[in-house]
Amino acid sequence: MPVAASAIYFLNLRGDVLINRLYRDDVGGNMVDAFRIHIMQTKELGTCPVRQIGGCSFLYMRISNVYIVIVVSGNANVACAFKFVVEAVALFKSYFGGAFDEDAIRNNFVLIYELLDEIMDFGYPQNLSPEILKLYITQEGVRSPFSSKPSDKPVPNATLQVTGAVGWRREGLMYKKNEVFLDIVESVNLLMSSKGSVLRCDVTGKILMKCFLSGMPDLKLGLNDKIGLEKESQIKSRPIKSGKTIELDDVTFHQCVNLTRFNSEKTVSFVPPDGEFELMKYRITEGVNLPFRVLPTIKELGRTRMEVNVKVKSVFGAKMFALGVVVKVPVPKQTAKTSFQVTSGRAKYNASIDCLVWKLCIYTRIRKFPGQTESTMSAEVELISTMVEKKSWTRPPIQMEFQVPMFTASGLRVRFLKVWEKSGYNTVEWVRYITKAGSYEIRC
Amino acid sequence: MAPPPIVQQKSSSPSQPSGKSEVSDLKLQLRQLAGSRAPGADDSKRDLFKRVISYMTVGIDVSAAFSEMVMCSATSDIVLKKMCYLYVGNYARCHPDLALLTINFLQKDCRDVDPMIRGLALRSLCSLRVPNLVEYLVSPLSSGLEDGSPYVRMVAVLGVLKLYHISATTCFDSDFPASLKNLMLTDSDAQVVANCLFVLQEIWNLEANKSEEANRERETLLSKQTIYYLLNRIKEFNEWAQCLILELISKYIPSDSNDIFDIMNLLEDRLQHANGAVVLATIKVFLHLTMSMTDVHQQVYERLKAPLLTLVGSGSSEQSYAVLSHLHLLVMRAPMLFSSDYKHFYCQFSDPSYIKKLKLEMLTAIANESNTYEIVTELCEYAGNVDVPIARESIRAVGKIALQQYDVNAIVDRLLQFLEMEKDYVTAETLVLVKDLLRKYPQWSHDCIAVVGNISSKNVQEPKAKAALIWMLGEYSKDMPDAPYILENLIENWDDENAAEVRLHLLTAAMKCFLKRPPETQKALGAALAAGVADSHQDVHDRALLYYRLLQYDVSVAERVVNPPKQAVSVFADLQSSEVKDRIFDEFNTLSVVYQKPSYMFTDKEHRGPFEFSEEIGNLSLDQESMDNAPRFDESDKDLLLGTSEREENGGTSINGAATPGYSAPHDYNSSLVPLSSQTQSEPAVTSQTSFAIDDLLGLSMLAAPEPPSLKLNSKAALDPGTFQRKWGQLGVSISQEIPISPQGVGSLTTPQALIRHMQANSIHCIASGGQSPNFKFFLFAQKDDGSASFFLVECIVNTSSAKAQVKVKADDASASEAFFALFQSALSKFGM
């Protein structure tokens, strides 16, 4: 941030301060009160994450049941501030082992103060990499590695790593079994008009990796993306093998990926961090295979009755299957009575979200929804007759949730994953694919 | 780690003593442990320290235990040390004498063998922020800058900045900036270099206006040599430092086009970085470097599109908001380039409204011949949105597109369909739009008028929409057979019409209608003019008089004034000047883009909005008692001060402002309107005036406001709700005005009761109140303390978000109402002090 943060606060939903860390004196002592009075206790909350009160700007984010507020007095870099909060939360999570919520903060508040001290100094972000911070801030609060006896593990370059260049990997890692896990996770976002035409459709995907590799391995990943394949065929001067190639609209990589080599040779090569990380993210808008088709018909019969028919068709390969398939059909608030007929799964009316919720994968013997099949729900909805409310009902879109393992909506596939290390050990590579519903909306 | 004690200030369980005794209990325990070297002493110290810190966090003052904490700080346990440093850093500034106690052990720690301890101690030493301890900082800092461990150097570099903020002269005397500059160009560690850059940038920016030398130093940071040095090392830096360096590069002025392409090639891969902030910073560099090269600038836009669109879709909605704000800026600058990407700006049902709003604006901007149909179809979907503000916004968006396009045929049809949805807010928004459309495309009047004529004015409540409908009734009264009768109906309900805007439009519409269809409208116009002249709102009153005089003078002249031949509006005024837009663009990747205004508008003091309280925030307390007992002379002091500042700015007019008794502190010192509005109230109530008094009214000198008799109120006045209601119905409004409320007042007004109690202390009583933040409504009354049963009735609507109160006063004795209003205003202005 070119302009430094003046303070960071953690508040719970009632507005109690869980953590406060003042970095600078240029804002008043009780900025929390201002935040509470002018944002938390008004309807402003949630209308905009950046607000100006007095001479200060408040940038806030809600994460589970906690608000994290950054106060700045000048013209700060917003994107940087929000990213900082997100990264800091990821860091805290890696320390707490999972959840980041009010309880976790209360239980670890000393640790959080320690971390806040390290990750930001006088309002300027410093090092946020968990790998490095874990070297000298440990949950047990033991002594720093520098003061430890010389007989301990050699960590002479720890200070260099604390601040240094190859921030993401420690030297001297050893594993008995060298394994790499690769997960390709895609979310399909769809917006379909009531007439069945696709208004918007894209896939955001990420490749998650879990590495348990010894030493300093060099990895190279090949995908069936168009540019990479073309480049390869150029180099090897042989035509591209037939088969689907994917055009990635945009890619971003973890900092370990050598971007210069990606730009020149179009290969993804990197020295991975130890453990779990997100290798890359991508976005695709062309040639998306939608895993499900939804065909709704909703008839309003008079003022108090509605007929809802929804047909769901799985259009992926017959050998594959989907899990956790749920269809939510919004109905008016004054729904009084519902009755259902379904060909699979079970449907019921959920008054708290004003939806008919149809779970397709429960109560079937296999709990799975196979490809190339079709299922329908027909429901009758009776409404309490009121004069006013009826008109104000605007049909929100039908929403759908699902997971399809071993399927990628983009068609992306891993062609190879090569691991090279100077000791020349063998590695086992595991690759999984899964496609989930992002915001899968069908208007009706 | 053991959970910290759950602190409940008020609970006092038998085992845990509460409040002050708890702190002294802690002190005692700390003292016992201070010298102890017993095994396990560190563990119990830790627990105690944790309790101290947790009290500190919730805001309990534990500074009383300062000396005990310092005594306990002699420990080798690093966690204990850190907690102690945190504590010391928090309280040193308020207890400079006690801070001296800590200097010793901090200085000792600065020489520890462990670089971690050295760093921590140095950081804490610099964070004490006690001016008279500055002398102890210099030597640890200079040795810190030369420390063998990069961790210590990194801390020391920022320590220099802290020193600069405490005492700039000490910082320069020790020649720290020069050492930092040297360190920046030579240090092997990237974070040290980055911190040097942070510090030097901040120092030279702050010093730049003060000295020539500082200005020169700032320029050298932007020299080609420094920039290329940083560029070549950029991959060594962590993501945050990269943001900073990219920000610096964006200010660099390249020498030639080769220079530009070199930098862009070096930075191309930064666009693929996973950290959105780095990507945005790179985008800024690209945009600014190519400003002078039009065709390359275009290509840059094309290149940036993909990463930006990806960033929008990844991360939390707050992050996408930050990115979308920037995308919004680019779209507004070059809508053409984004016209094929319109589908990316379709709203998702689950998007928060701040994102939807930006998307709607972008959709509006990029609409052109090829995509209008799709975009308008999409926007029409949102008109039925559950989120009413968004629904309104989308209707407005449709209207804006219609105003941009040549082929409005289809769009007008859709707008007219909106009117058939029969939802109040949809109708209201649509009416406003139809009015604007008719001003630009008068040829559509026939289709529109047919539909608009069917709308019952009863269904239209919002002032803007009502005004639009009335405008159309006046303008097209020839084509609408019912127009005079609808207007007549509206004029009959003149008194119920709260918005001055609507009343103004009613007057004009009645005039227009009269000039076109005299016999049918004569009666209505007469009623409108009479009501207008008697209106308490200055503008309405004036306009009614103007029309009256015009008609008296010559009807044909009136016709020329009111109903001149109109030309269609070709372009509606743009809200933001291009200069402002360019300023915002210069400040890409900062808050300016999010607020959509250049930084001087929100960082400079004189431009800030009504919520100015960063200075007063210390007083911001919810303690009711202390507010009521605020000394009175404070207020008169303020008046005097204001009087002088007004005089400086407004010249002669200020004398009147200062002369008006009870003239309360206005908010916006710059607004010269304030003294004028305070004169409105000094005019005698016009309720009983009839049209023959017009000359008197005009003859009345506006400037010579009579000194009203001092008014005393009965502190024990009583009125039952029934009587209040009856009186309210009978009496006319004698004063209706908007007055500002102080930020302290806004802060204290969390419940209506706070204000009620305050007004009661001023002998103004409440009969009914209600509402929730930000809108509160009060019905108040007061009685003259002269034995007569003369009451004042007040309706006061407070809006805390705009810090304004809308006040209506009705009085048995209208002549005293003005004095009462002055009293009321001064009482209100003291609220929260």
Short mmCIF file of N, CA, C and O in Angstrom, two decimals, chain B residues 537-623:
data_model
loop_
_atom_site.label_atom_id
_atom_site.label_comp_id
_atom_site.label_asym_id
_atom_site.label_seq_id
_atom_site.Cartn_x
_atom_site.Cartn_y
_atom_site.Cartn_z
N HIS B 537 -42.59 28.21 1.97
CA HIS B 537 -41.31 28.01 1.29
C HIS B 537 -41.00 29.21 0.40
O HIS B 537 -41.83 29.64 -0.39
N GLN B 538 -39.81 29.72 0.56
CA GLN B 538 -39.45 30.95 -0.12
C GLN B 538 -39.58 30.87 -1.64
O GLN B 538 -40.17 31.74 -2.27
N ASP B 539 -39.06 29.81 -2.22
CA ASP B 539 -39.08 29.70 -3.68
C ASP B 539 -40.50 29.61 -4.22
O ASP B 539 -40.84 30.24 -5.22
N VAL B 540 -41.32 28.83 -3.54
CA VAL B 540 -42.69 28.66 -4.00
C VAL B 540 -43.41 30.00 -3.92
O VAL B 540 -44.09 30.43 -4.87
N HIS B 541 -43.21 30.65 -2.82
CA HIS B 541 -43.81 31.97 -2.60
C HIS B 541 -43.40 32.93 -3.72
O HIS B 541 -44.23 33.58 -4.33
N ASP B 542 -42.11 32.98 -3.99
CA ASP B 542 -41.60 33.90 -5.00
C ASP B 542 -42.14 33.58 -6.38
O ASP B 542 -42.51 34.46 -7.14
N ARG B 543 -42.16 32.30 -6.70
CA ARG B 543 -42.63 31.96 -8.04
C ARG B 543 -44.10 32.31 -8.21
O ARG B 543 -44.51 32.83 -9.25
N ALA B 544 -44.88 32.06 -7.17
CA ALA B 544 -46.30 32.39 -7.25
C ALA B 544 -46.47 33.89 -7.48
O ALA B 544 -47.27 34.32 -8.32
N LEU B 545 -45.68 34.67 -6.75
CA LEU B 545 -45.75 36.12 -6.92
C LEU B 545 -45.38 36.54 -8.33
O LEU B 545 -46.03 37.37 -8.95
N LEU B 546 -44.31 35.92 -8.81
CA LEU B 546 -43.83 36.24 -10.16
C LEU B 546 -44.94 36.00 -11.18
O LEU B 546 -45.24 36.86 -12.02
N TYR B 547 -45.58 34.84 -11.10
CA TYR B 547 -46.65 34.52 -12.04
C TYR B 547 -47.80 35.51 -11.90
O TYR B 547 -48.38 35.97 -12.87
N TYR B 548 -48.12 35.81 -10.67
CA TYR B 548 -49.22 36.71 -10.41
C TYR B 548 -48.97 38.05 -11.07
O TYR B 548 -49.79 38.59 -11.81
N ARG B 549 -47.77 38.55 -10.86
CA ARG B 549 -47.41 39.86 -11.43
C ARG B 549 -47.39 39.81 -12.95
O ARG B 549 -47.83 40.74 -13.63
N LEU B 550 -46.84 38.72 -13.47
CA LEU B 550 -46.77 38.56 -14.92
C LEU B 550 -48.16 38.63 -15.54
O LEU B 550 -48.40 39.32 -16.53
N LEU B 551 -49.07 37.90 -14.92
CA LEU B 551 -50.43 37.87 -15.45
C LEU B 551 -51.08 39.24 -15.34
O LEU B 551 -51.81 39.68 -16.23
N GLN B 552 -50.77 39.91 -14.24
CA GLN B 552 -51.33 41.24 -14.04
C GLN B 552 -50.83 42.19 -15.12
O GLN B 552 -51.56 43.01 -15.65
N TYR B 553 -49.57 42.01 -15.47
CA TYR B 553 -48.92 42.93 -16.41
C TYR B 553 -49.42 42.67 -17.82
O TYR B 553 -50.00 43.55 -18.46
N ASP B 554 -49.24 41.49 -18.28
CA ASP B 554 -49.64 41.20 -19.65
C ASP B 554 -49.64 39.69 -19.86
O ASP B 554 -48.63 39.02 -19.67
N VAL B 555 -50.76 39.18 -20.31
CA VAL B 555 -50.87 37.73 -20.45
C VAL B 555 -49.94 37.22 -21.55
O VAL B 555 -49.35 36.15 -21.44
N SER B 556 -49.77 38.01 -22.61
CA SER B 556 -48.94 37.51 -23.71
C SER B 556 -47.46 37.44 -23.30
O SER B 556 -46.73 36.56 -23.73
N VAL B 557 -47.08 38.37 -22.43
CA VAL B 557 -45.71 38.29 -21.92
C VAL B 557 -45.57 37.05 -21.05
O VAL B 557 -44.58 36.30 -21.16
N ALA B 558 -46.56 36.82 -20.24
CA ALA B 558 -46.55 35.62 -19.39
C ALA B 558 -46.40 34.38 -20.25
O ALA B 558 -45.63 33.47 -19.94
N GLU B 559 -47.13 34.37 -21.36
CA GLU B 559 -47.06 33.23 -22.26
C GLU B 559 -45.64 33.03 -22.77
O GLU B 559 -45.13 31.92 -22.84
N ARG B 560 -45.00 34.16 -23.12
CA ARG B 560 -43.64 34.04 -23.64
C ARG B 560 -42.66 33.53 -22.58
O ARG B 560 -41.72 32.81 -22.88
N VAL B 561 -42.93 33.90 -21.33
CA VAL B 561 -42.02 33.46 -20.27
C VAL B 561 -42.25 32.00 -19.91
O VAL B 561 -41.32 31.20 -19.80
N VAL B 562 -43.52 31.66 -19.74
CA VAL B 562 -43.83 30.34 -19.22
C VAL B 562 -43.82 29.28 -20.32
O VAL B 562 -43.39 28.15 -20.11
N ASN B 563 -44.29 29.64 -21.47
CA ASN B 563 -44.47 28.66 -22.53
C ASN B 563 -43.71 29.02 -23.79
O ASN B 563 -44.30 29.11 -24.86
N PRO B 564 -42.44 29.25 -23.72
CA PRO B 564 -41.74 29.61 -24.96
C PRO B 564 -41.64 28.39 -25.86
O PRO B 564 -41.73 27.26 -25.38
N PRO B 565 -41.47 28.60 -27.16
CA PRO B 565 -41.27 27.43 -28.02
C PRO B 565 -40.00 26.71 -27.58
O PRO B 565 -38.95 27.34 -27.42
N LYS B 566 -40.11 25.42 -27.39
CA LYS B 566 -38.96 24.70 -26.83
C LYS B 566 -38.20 23.96 -27.90
O LYS B 566 -38.77 23.47 -28.86
N GLN B 567 -36.90 23.87 -27.68
CA GLN B 567 -36.10 23.02 -28.55
C GLN B 567 -35.78 21.75 -27.78
O GLN B 567 -35.57 21.79 -26.59
N ALA B 568 -35.75 20.67 -28.55
CA ALA B 568 -35.44 19.41 -27.88
C ALA B 568 -34.03 19.47 -27.31
O ALA B 568 -33.13 20.03 -27.92
N VAL B 569 -33.89 18.89 -26.14
CA VAL B 569 -32.56 18.85 -25.52
C VAL B 569 -31.73 17.84 -26.29
O VAL B 569 -32.17 16.71 -26.51
N SER B 570 -30.55 18.24 -26.72
CA SER B 570 -29.78 17.25 -27.49
C SER B 570 -28.86 16.45 -26.59
O SER B 570 -28.76 15.25 -26.68
N VAL B 571 -28.18 17.12 -25.68
CA VAL B 571 -27.27 16.41 -24.78
C VAL B 571 -27.53 16.86 -23.35
O VAL B 571 -27.61 18.05 -23.08
N PHE B 572 -27.69 15.88 -22.47
CA PHE B 572 -27.84 16.24 -21.07
C PHE B 572 -26.46 16.46 -20.46
O PHE B 572 -25.50 15.81 -20.84
N ALA B 573 -26.40 17.39 -19.55
CA ALA B 573 -25.11 17.76 -18.99
C ALA B 573 -24.43 16.57 -18.32
O ALA B 573 -25.07 15.79 -17.64
N ASP B 574 -23.15 16.47 -18.53
CA ASP B 574 -22.38 15.42 -17.88
C ASP B 574 -22.12 15.85 -16.44
O ASP B 574 -21.89 17.02 -16.16
N LEU B 575 -22.19 14.88 -15.54
CA LEU B 575 -22.08 15.24 -14.14
C LEU B 575 -20.64 15.59 -13.74
O LEU B 575 -20.41 16.45 -12.92
N GLN B 576 -19.69 14.89 -14.33
CA GLN B 576 -18.31 15.10 -13.91
C GLN B 576 -17.53 15.75 -15.04
O GLN B 576 -17.64 15.33 -16.19
N SER B 577 -16.76 16.74 -14.71
CA SER B 577 -15.96 17.37 -15.74
C SER B 577 -14.84 16.42 -16.14
O SER B 577 -14.44 15.56 -15.39
N SER B 578 -14.35 16.64 -17.36
CA SER B 578 -13.32 15.73 -17.83
C SER B 578 -12.03 15.94 -17.04
O SER B 578 -11.22 15.03 -16.91
N GLU B 579 -11.88 17.13 -16.50
CA GLU B 579 -10.68 17.39 -15.70
C GLU B 579 -10.67 16.50 -14.46
O GLU B 579 -9.66 15.88 -14.12
N VAL B 580 -11.83 16.43 -13.80
CA VAL B 580 -11.95 15.59 -12.62
C VAL B 580 -11.69 14.13 -12.98
O VAL B 580 -10.99 13.41 -12.30
N LYS B 581 -12.25 13.73 -14.12
CA LYS B 581 -12.06 12.34 -14.55
C LYS B 581 -10.59 12.02 -14.77
O LYS B 581 -10.11 10.96 -14.41
N ASP B 582 -9.87 12.98 -15.36
CA ASP B 582 -8.45 12.75 -15.59
C ASP B 582 -7.68 12.66 -14.29
O ASP B 582 -6.77 11.86 -14.14
N ARG B 583 -8.08 13.48 -13.34
CA ARG B 583 -7.44 13.42 -12.02
C ARG B 583 -7.61 12.04 -11.42
O ARG B 583 -6.68 11.48 -10.86
N ILE B 584 -8.83 11.52 -11.52
CA ILE B 584 -9.09 10.19 -10.95
C ILE B 584 -8.22 9.16 -11.67
O ILE B 584 -7.65 8.28 -11.06
N PHE B 585 -8.13 9.31 -12.97
CA PHE B 585 -7.34 8.35 -13.74
C PHE B 585 -5.88 8.41 -13.32
O PHE B 585 -5.20 7.38 -13.24
N ASP B 586 -5.39 9.60 -13.02
CA ASP B 586 -4.02 9.73 -12.53
C ASP B 586 -3.83 8.98 -11.23
O ASP B 586 -2.75 8.50 -10.93
N GLU B 587 -4.89 8.92 -10.46
CA GLU B 587 -4.79 8.25 -9.16
C GLU B 587 -5.33 6.83 -9.22
O GLU B 587 -5.95 6.35 -8.29
N PHE B 588 -5.12 6.19 -10.33
CA PHE B 588 -5.53 4.80 -10.53
C PHE B 588 -4.99 3.94 -9.39
O PHE B 588 -3.91 4.18 -8.88
N ASN B 589 -5.76 2.91 -9.05
CA ASN B 589 -5.35 1.97 -8.01
C ASN B 589 -5.28 2.61 -6.62
O ASN B 589 -4.42 2.29 -5.82
N THR B 590 -6.19 3.52 -6.35
CA THR B 590 -6.29 4.08 -5.00
C THR B 590 -7.77 4.23 -4.67
O THR B 590 -8.63 3.89 -5.47
N LEU B 591 -8.01 4.80 -3.50
CA LEU B 591 -9.39 5.03 -3.08
C LEU B 591 -10.14 5.96 -4.03
O LEU B 591 -11.35 5.88 -4.15
N SER B 592 -9.44 6.88 -4.67
CA SER B 592 -10.10 7.84 -5.56
C SER B 592 -11.03 7.14 -6.54
O SER B 592 -12.12 7.61 -6.82
N VAL B 593 -10.56 6.01 -7.06
CA VAL B 593 -11.34 5.31 -8.07
C VAL B 593 -12.61 4.74 -7.45
O VAL B 593 -13.67 4.78 -8.05
N VAL B 594 -12.50 4.26 -6.23
CA VAL B 594 -13.66 3.68 -5.57
C VAL B 594 -14.67 4.77 -5.23
O VAL B 594 -15.87 4.62 -5.45
N TYR B 595 -14.16 5.88 -4.72
CA TYR B 595 -15.08 6.98 -4.37
C TYR B 595 -15.52 7.76 -5.60
O TYR B 595 -16.41 8.60 -5.52
N GLN B 596 -14.86 7.53 -6.71
CA GLN B 596 -15.10 8.27 -7.95
C GLN B 596 -14.95 9.77 -7.78
O GLN B 596 -15.73 10.56 -8.30
N LYS B 597 -13.98 10.14 -7.00
CA LYS B 597 -13.61 11.55 -6.93
C LYS B 597 -12.12 11.66 -6.61
O LYS B 597 -11.57 10.79 -5.96
N PRO B 598 -11.48 12.72 -7.11
CA PRO B 598 -10.04 12.83 -6.89
C PRO B 598 -9.71 12.99 -5.41
O PRO B 598 -10.54 13.45 -4.63
N SER B 599 -8.47 12.64 -5.05
CA SER B 599 -8.16 12.49 -3.63
C SER B 599 -8.27 13.80 -2.86
O SER B 599 -8.59 13.78 -1.68
N TYR B 600 -8.03 14.94 -3.54
CA TYR B 600 -8.09 16.18 -2.74
C TYR B 600 -9.51 16.40 -2.19
O TYR B 600 -9.69 17.08 -1.20
N MET B 601 -10.48 15.78 -2.82
CA MET B 601 -11.85 15.99 -2.35
C MET B 601 -12.16 15.23 -1.07
O MET B 601 -13.12 15.54 -0.40
N PHE B 602 -11.39 14.20 -0.76
CA PHE B 602 -11.69 13.52 0.50
C PHE B 602 -10.52 13.52 1.49
O PHE B 602 -10.69 13.09 2.62
N THR B 603 -9.35 13.97 1.07
CA THR B 603 -8.28 14.02 2.07
C THR B 603 -8.07 15.44 2.59
O THR B 603 -7.67 15.63 3.72
N ASP B 604 -8.35 16.46 1.75
CA ASP B 604 -8.23 17.83 2.23
C ASP B 604 -9.39 18.14 3.16
O ASP B 604 -10.51 17.74 2.90
N LYS B 605 -9.09 18.88 4.20
CA LYS B 605 -10.12 19.08 5.22
C LYS B 605 -11.33 19.84 4.72
O LYS B 605 -12.45 19.50 5.01
N GLU B 606 -11.10 20.89 3.92
CA GLU B 606 -12.24 21.75 3.58
C GLU B 606 -13.22 21.07 2.64
O GLU B 606 -14.32 21.55 2.46
N HIS B 607 -12.81 19.95 2.06
CA HIS B 607 -13.73 19.31 1.13
C HIS B 607 -14.53 18.18 1.76
O HIS B 607 -15.33 17.55 1.10
N ARG B 608 -14.27 17.93 3.01
CA ARG B 608 -14.93 16.78 3.60
C ARG B 608 -16.40 17.02 3.84
O ARG B 608 -16.84 18.16 3.97
N GLY B 609 -17.13 15.92 3.95
CA GLY B 609 -18.58 16.00 4.10
C GLY B 609 -19.00 16.35 5.50
O GLY B 609 -18.21 16.80 6.32
N PRO B 610 -20.28 16.18 5.78
CA PRO B 610 -20.82 16.58 7.07
C PRO B 610 -20.29 15.77 8.25
O PRO B 610 -20.38 16.21 9.38
N PHE B 611 -19.75 14.60 7.99
CA PHE B 611 -19.32 13.78 9.11
C PHE B 611 -17.90 14.11 9.52
O PHE B 611 -17.04 13.27 9.61
N GLU B 612 -17.65 15.37 9.72
CA GLU B 612 -16.31 15.77 10.08
C GLU B 612 -16.16 15.65 11.58
O GLU B 612 -16.71 16.43 12.34
N PHE B 613 -15.47 14.65 12.00
CA PHE B 613 -15.30 14.60 13.46
C PHE B 613 -13.99 13.97 13.86
O PHE B 613 -13.81 13.61 15.00
N SER B 614 -13.07 13.86 12.93
CA SER B 614 -11.83 13.19 13.34
C SER B 614 -11.17 13.95 14.48
O SER B 614 -10.52 13.36 15.31
N GLU B 615 -11.38 15.27 14.52
CA GLU B 615 -10.82 16.03 15.63
C GLU B 615 -11.66 15.82 16.89
O GLU B 615 -11.14 15.70 17.98
N GLU B 616 -12.96 15.82 16.67
CA GLU B 616 -13.83 15.76 17.84
C GLU B 616 -14.02 14.34 18.34
O GLU B 616 -14.68 14.12 19.32
N ILE B 617 -13.43 13.40 17.63
CA ILE B 617 -13.77 12.02 17.95
C ILE B 617 -13.44 11.67 19.38
O ILE B 617 -14.06 10.82 19.98
N GLY B 618 -12.47 12.38 19.92
CA GLY B 618 -12.15 12.13 21.32
C GLY B 618 -13.34 12.39 22.23
O GLY B 618 -13.50 11.75 23.26
N ASN B 619 -14.17 13.36 21.82
CA ASN B 619 -15.32 13.69 22.66
C ASN B 619 -16.49 12.78 22.41
O ASN B 619 -17.52 12.88 23.05
N LEU B 620 -16.35 11.96 21.39
CA LEU B 620 -17.49 11.16 21.00
C LEU B 620 -17.76 10.13 22.08
O LEU B 620 -17.13 9.09 22.14
N SER B 621 -18.68 10.46 22.93
CA SER B 621 -18.95 9.54 24.01
C SER B 621 -20.45 9.42 24.13
O SER B 621 -21.20 10.32 23.79
N LEU B 622 -20.88 8.29 24.60
CA LEU B 622 -22.32 8.09 24.67
C LEU B 622 -22.85 8.41 26.07
O LEU B 622 -23.98 8.14 26.38
N ASP B 623 -22.01 8.95 26.87
CA ASP B 623 -22.41 9.25 28.22
C ASP B 623 -23.37 10.45 28.24
O ASP B 623 -23.01 11.57 27.97
#
